[in-house]
Tab-separated table of C-alpha atoms and ligand atoms in Angstrom:
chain	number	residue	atom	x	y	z
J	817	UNK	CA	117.234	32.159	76.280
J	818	UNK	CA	114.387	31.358	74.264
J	819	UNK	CA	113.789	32.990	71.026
J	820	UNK	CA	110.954	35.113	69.996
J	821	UNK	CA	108.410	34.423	67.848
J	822	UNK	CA	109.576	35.587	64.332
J	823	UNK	CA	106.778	37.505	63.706
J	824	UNK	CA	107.575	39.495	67.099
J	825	UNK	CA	110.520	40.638	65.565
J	826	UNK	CA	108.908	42.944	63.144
J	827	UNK	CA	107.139	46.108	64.061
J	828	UNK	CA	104.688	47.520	61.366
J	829	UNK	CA	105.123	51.612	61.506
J	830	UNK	CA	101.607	52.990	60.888
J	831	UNK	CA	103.278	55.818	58.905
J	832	UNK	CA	99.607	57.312	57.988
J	833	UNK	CA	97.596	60.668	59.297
J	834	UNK	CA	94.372	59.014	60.135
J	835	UNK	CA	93.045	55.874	61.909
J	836	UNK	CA	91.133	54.718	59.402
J	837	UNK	CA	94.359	54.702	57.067
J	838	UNK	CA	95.734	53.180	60.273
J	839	UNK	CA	93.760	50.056	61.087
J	840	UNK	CA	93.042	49.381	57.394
J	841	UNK	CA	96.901	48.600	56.982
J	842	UNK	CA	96.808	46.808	60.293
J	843	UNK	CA	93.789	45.152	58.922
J	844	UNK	CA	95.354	43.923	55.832
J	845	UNK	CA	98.369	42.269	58.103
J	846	UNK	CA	96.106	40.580	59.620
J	847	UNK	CA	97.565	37.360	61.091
J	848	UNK	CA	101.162	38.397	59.848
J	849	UNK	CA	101.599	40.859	61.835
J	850	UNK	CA	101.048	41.588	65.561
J	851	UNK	CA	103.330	44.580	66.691
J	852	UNK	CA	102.544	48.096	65.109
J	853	UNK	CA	104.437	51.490	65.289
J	854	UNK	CA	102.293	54.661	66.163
J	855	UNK	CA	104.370	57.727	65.436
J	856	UNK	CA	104.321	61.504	65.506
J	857	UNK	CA	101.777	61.690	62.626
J	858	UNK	CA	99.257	59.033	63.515
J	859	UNK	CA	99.098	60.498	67.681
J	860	UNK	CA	99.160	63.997	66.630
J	861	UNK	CA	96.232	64.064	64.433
J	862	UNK	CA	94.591	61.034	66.237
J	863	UNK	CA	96.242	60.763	69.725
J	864	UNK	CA	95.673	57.946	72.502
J	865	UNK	CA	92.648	56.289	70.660
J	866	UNK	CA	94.945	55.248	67.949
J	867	UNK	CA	96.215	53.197	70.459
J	868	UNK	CA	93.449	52.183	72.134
J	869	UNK	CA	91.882	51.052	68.411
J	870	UNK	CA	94.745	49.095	67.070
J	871	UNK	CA	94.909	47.228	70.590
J	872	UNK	CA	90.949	46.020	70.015
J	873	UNK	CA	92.040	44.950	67.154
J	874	UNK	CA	94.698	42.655	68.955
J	875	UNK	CA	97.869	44.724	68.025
J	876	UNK	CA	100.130	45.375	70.366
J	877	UNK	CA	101.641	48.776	70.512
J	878	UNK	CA	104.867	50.934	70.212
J	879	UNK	CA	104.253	54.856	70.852
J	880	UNK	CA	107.388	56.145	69.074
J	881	UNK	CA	107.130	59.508	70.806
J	882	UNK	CA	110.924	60.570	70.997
J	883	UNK	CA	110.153	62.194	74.224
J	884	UNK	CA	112.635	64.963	74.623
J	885	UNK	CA	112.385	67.986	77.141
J	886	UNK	CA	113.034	69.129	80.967
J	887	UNK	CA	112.877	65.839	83.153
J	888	UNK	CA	109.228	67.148	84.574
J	889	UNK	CA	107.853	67.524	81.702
J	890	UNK	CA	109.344	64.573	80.250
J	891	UNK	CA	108.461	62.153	83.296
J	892	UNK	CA	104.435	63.519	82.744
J	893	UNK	CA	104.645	62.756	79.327
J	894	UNK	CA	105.857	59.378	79.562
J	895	UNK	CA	102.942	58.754	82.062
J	896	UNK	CA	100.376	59.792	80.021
J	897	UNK	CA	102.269	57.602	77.025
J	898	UNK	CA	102.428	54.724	79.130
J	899	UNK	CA	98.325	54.956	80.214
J	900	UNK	CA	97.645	54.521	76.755
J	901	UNK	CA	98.501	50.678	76.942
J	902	UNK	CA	101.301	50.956	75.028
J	903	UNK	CA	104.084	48.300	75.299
J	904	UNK	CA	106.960	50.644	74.610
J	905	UNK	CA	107.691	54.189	74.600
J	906	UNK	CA	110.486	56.118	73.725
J	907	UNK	CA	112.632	59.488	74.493
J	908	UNK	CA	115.776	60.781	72.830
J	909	UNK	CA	119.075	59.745	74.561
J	910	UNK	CA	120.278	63.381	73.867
J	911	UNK	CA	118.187	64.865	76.703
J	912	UNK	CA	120.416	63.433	79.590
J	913	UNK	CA	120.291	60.905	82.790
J	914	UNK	CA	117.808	63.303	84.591
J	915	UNK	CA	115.482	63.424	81.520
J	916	UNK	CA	115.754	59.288	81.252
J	917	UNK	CA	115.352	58.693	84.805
J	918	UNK	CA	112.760	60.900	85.188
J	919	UNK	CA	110.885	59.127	81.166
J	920	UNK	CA	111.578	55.642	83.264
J	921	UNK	CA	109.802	56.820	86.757
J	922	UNK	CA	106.637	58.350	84.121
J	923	UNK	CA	106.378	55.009	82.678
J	924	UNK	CA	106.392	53.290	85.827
J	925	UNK	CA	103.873	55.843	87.301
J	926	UNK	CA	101.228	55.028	84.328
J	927	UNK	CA	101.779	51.610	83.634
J	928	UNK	CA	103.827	48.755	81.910
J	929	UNK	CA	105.694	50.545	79.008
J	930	UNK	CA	109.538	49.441	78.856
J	931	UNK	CA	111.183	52.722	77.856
J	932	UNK	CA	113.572	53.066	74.957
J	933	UNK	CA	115.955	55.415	74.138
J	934	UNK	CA	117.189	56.865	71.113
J	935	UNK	CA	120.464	57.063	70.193
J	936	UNK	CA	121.232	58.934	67.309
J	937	UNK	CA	118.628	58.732	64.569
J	938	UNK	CA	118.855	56.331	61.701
J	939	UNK	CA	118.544	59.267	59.115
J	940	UNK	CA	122.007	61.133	60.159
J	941	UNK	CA	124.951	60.386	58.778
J	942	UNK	CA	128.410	61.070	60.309
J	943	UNK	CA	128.438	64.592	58.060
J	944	UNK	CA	125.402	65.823	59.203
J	945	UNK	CA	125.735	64.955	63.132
J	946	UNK	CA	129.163	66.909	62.932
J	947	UNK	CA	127.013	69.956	61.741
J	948	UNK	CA	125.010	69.522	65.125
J	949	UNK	CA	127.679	67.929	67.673
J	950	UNK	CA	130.110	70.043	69.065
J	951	UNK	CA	131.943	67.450	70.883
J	952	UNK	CA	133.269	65.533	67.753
J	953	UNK	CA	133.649	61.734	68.297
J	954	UNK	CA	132.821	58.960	65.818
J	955	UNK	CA	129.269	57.797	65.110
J	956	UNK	CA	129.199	54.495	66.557
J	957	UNK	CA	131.104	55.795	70.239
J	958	UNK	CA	128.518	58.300	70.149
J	959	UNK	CA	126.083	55.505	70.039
J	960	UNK	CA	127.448	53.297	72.551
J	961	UNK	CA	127.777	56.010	75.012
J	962	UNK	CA	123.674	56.775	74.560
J	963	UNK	CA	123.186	53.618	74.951
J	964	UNK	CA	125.456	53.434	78.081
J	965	UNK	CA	123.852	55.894	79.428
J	966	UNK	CA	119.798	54.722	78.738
J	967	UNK	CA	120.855	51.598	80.440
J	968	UNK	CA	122.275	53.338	83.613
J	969	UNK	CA	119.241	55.452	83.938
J	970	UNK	CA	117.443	52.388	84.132
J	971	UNK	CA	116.212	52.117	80.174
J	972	UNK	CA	115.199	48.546	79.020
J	973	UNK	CA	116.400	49.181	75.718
J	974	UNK	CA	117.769	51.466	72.904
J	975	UNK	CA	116.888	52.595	69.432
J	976	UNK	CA	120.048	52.424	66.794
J	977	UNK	CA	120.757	51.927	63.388
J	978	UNK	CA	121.111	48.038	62.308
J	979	UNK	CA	125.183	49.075	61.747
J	980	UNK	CA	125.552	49.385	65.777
J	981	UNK	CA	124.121	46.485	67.426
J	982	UNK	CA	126.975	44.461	67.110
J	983	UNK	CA	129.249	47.450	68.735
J	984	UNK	CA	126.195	47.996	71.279
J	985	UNK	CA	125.883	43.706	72.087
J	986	UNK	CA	129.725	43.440	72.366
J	987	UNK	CA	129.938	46.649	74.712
J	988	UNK	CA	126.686	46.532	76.708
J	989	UNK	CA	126.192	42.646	76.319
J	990	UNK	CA	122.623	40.418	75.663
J	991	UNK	CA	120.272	41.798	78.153
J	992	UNK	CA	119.233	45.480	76.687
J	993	UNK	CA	116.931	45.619	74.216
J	994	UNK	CA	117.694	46.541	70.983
J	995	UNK	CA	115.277	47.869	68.301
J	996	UNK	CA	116.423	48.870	64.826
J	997	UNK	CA	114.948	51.433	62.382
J	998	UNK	CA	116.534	51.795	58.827
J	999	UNK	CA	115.674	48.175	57.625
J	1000	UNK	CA	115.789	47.867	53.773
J	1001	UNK	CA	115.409	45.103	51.664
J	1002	UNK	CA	118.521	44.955	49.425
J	1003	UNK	CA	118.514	47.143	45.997
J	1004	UNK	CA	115.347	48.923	47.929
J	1005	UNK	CA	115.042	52.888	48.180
J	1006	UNK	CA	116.260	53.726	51.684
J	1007	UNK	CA	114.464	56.946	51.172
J	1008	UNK	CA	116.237	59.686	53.833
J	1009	UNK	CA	117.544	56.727	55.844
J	1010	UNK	CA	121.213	56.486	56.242
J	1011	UNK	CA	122.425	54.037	58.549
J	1012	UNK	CA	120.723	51.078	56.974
J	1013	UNK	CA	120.753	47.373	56.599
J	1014	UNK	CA	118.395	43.862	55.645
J	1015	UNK	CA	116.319	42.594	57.750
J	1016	UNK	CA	118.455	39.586	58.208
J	1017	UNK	CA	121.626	41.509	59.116
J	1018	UNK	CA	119.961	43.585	61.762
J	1019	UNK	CA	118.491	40.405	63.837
J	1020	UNK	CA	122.016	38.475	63.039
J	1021	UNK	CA	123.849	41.314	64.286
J	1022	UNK	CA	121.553	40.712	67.824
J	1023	UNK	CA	118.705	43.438	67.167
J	1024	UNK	CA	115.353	42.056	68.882
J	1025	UNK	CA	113.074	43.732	67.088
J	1026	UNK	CA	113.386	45.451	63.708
J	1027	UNK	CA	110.632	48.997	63.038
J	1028	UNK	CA	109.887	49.212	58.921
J	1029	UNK	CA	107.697	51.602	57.952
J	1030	UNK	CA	107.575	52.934	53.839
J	1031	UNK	CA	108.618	48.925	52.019
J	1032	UNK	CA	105.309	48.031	53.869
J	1033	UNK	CA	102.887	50.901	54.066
J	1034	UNK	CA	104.489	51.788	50.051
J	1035	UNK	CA	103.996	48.389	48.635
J	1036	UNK	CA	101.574	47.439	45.976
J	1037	UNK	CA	100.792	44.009	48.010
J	1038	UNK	CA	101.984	45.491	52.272
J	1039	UNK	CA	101.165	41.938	53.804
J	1040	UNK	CA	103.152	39.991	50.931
J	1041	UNK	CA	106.015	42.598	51.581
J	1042	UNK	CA	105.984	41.949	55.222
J	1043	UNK	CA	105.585	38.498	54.922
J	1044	UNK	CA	108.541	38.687	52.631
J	1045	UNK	CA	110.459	40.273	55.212
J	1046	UNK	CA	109.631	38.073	57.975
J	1047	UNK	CA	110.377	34.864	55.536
J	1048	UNK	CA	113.819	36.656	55.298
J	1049	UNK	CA	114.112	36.105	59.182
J	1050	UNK	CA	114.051	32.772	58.738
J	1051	UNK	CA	118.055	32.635	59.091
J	1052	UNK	CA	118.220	33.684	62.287
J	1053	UNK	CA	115.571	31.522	64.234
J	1054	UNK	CA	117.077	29.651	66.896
J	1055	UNK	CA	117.954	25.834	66.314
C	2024	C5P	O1	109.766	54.132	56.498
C	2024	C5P	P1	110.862	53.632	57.364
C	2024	C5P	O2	111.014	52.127	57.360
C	2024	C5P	O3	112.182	54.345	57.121
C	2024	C5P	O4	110.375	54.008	58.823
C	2024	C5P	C1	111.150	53.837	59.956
C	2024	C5P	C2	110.305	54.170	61.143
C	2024	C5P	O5	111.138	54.101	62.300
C	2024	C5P	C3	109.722	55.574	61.117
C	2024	C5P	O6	108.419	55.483	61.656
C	2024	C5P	C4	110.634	56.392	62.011
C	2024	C5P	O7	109.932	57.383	62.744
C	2024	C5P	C5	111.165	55.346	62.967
C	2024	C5P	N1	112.484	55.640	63.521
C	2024	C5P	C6	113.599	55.855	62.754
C	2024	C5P	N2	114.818	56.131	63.322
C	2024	C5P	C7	114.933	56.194	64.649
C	2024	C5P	C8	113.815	55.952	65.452
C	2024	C5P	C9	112.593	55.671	64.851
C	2024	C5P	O8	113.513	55.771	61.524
C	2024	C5P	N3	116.116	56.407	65.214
């Protein structure tokens, strides 16, 4: 298998309300960065010309939706998410096989977007998801079975916290893709994450693709800090 690029294994999340805030980050990673993260804030205020913008500008795109509703609703969404040009999309696990099937067909309908699904978010821990899940079963099965279950409805890939992808690799094996949230330096804030990890662990434990959002968009220098992050990747490039 040949490895990726290491700078394709680190998605920028635009964590900002406007587009200017927006493509002046992506701006300043200029030629460090190439993947970017546009989430709930950046599409609701600015919607599919965020997209659009930050693909001009040569970035290639992840439209972290979290899709989650009645399989209609959710396929027409996922079509309209997949128009925009965005690489990948994503829906939450937790709305069922009919609901991913039906996020997988949308994509397909509007264009190339490999759809991911979310497990269980990297901000619960295994106190708060009892609060919420009335079939009580550990974290990490929990996990596995989403991920099971994305993959049978025809999902190229999962999100999950950096502590599962070795459970996920050893159950599901190499060829889902795995994208981790809840990357920290070590000693850094994790901020309401709670299923973290380095950047290092997460892509030795067989993530693809790390998503860091606040040690970038927060830092006093955001290209040295994701330069920093991708010289920390360094371990894990293939011989
Ligand atoms: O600032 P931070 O690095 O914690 O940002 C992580 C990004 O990844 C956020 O944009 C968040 O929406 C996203 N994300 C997450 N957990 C998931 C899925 C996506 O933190 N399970």
């Amino acid at each position: 298998m040949t490895s990726p690029r290491r700078d394709e294994r680190l998605i920028v999340a635009l964590d900002v309300p406007t587009l200017d805030e927006a493509l002046a980050l992506q701006a300043k990673l200029g030629g460090v960065v190439t993947r970017f993260k546009v989430g709930l804030e950046l599409f609701v205020t600015e919607g599919p010309r965020a997209v659009e913008a930050i693909r001009a500008r040569g970035g290639r795109v992840f439209l972290d939706l979290k899709l989650h509703d009645i399989p209609e609703t959710v396929r027409r969404a996922a079509r309209c998410a997949a128009a925009t040009g965005a690489e990948l999309i994503t829906v939450h696990t937790a709305g069922g096989p009919a609901m991913l099937a039906a996020a997988v067909e949308g994509a397909r309908q509007g264009g190339d977007a490999a759809v991911l699904g979310v497990t269980v978010l990297t901000s619960l821990d295994a106190q708060q998801l009892a609060e919420v899940n009335t079939a009580p079963q550990s974290l990490p099965d929990l996990v596995v079975k989403r991920a099971q279950a994305a993959r049978q409805a025809g999902c190229a890939g999962i999100i999950a916290s950096p502590k599962e992808v070795a459970v996920i690799r050893a159950v599901i094996g190499p060829d889902l893709l795995v994208i981790t949230p809840g990357v920290r330096p070590k000693g850094a804030s994790t901020d309401d994450q709670k299923r973290t990890a380095s950047a290092a662990e997460a892509i030795a434990a067989g993530a693809n693709a790390i998503v860091v959002g606040r040690p970038i968009r927060d830092a006093q220098d955001p290209r040295a800090a994701a330069q920093s992050l991708l010289d920390e990747l360094a371990c894990c490039d293939a011989e």
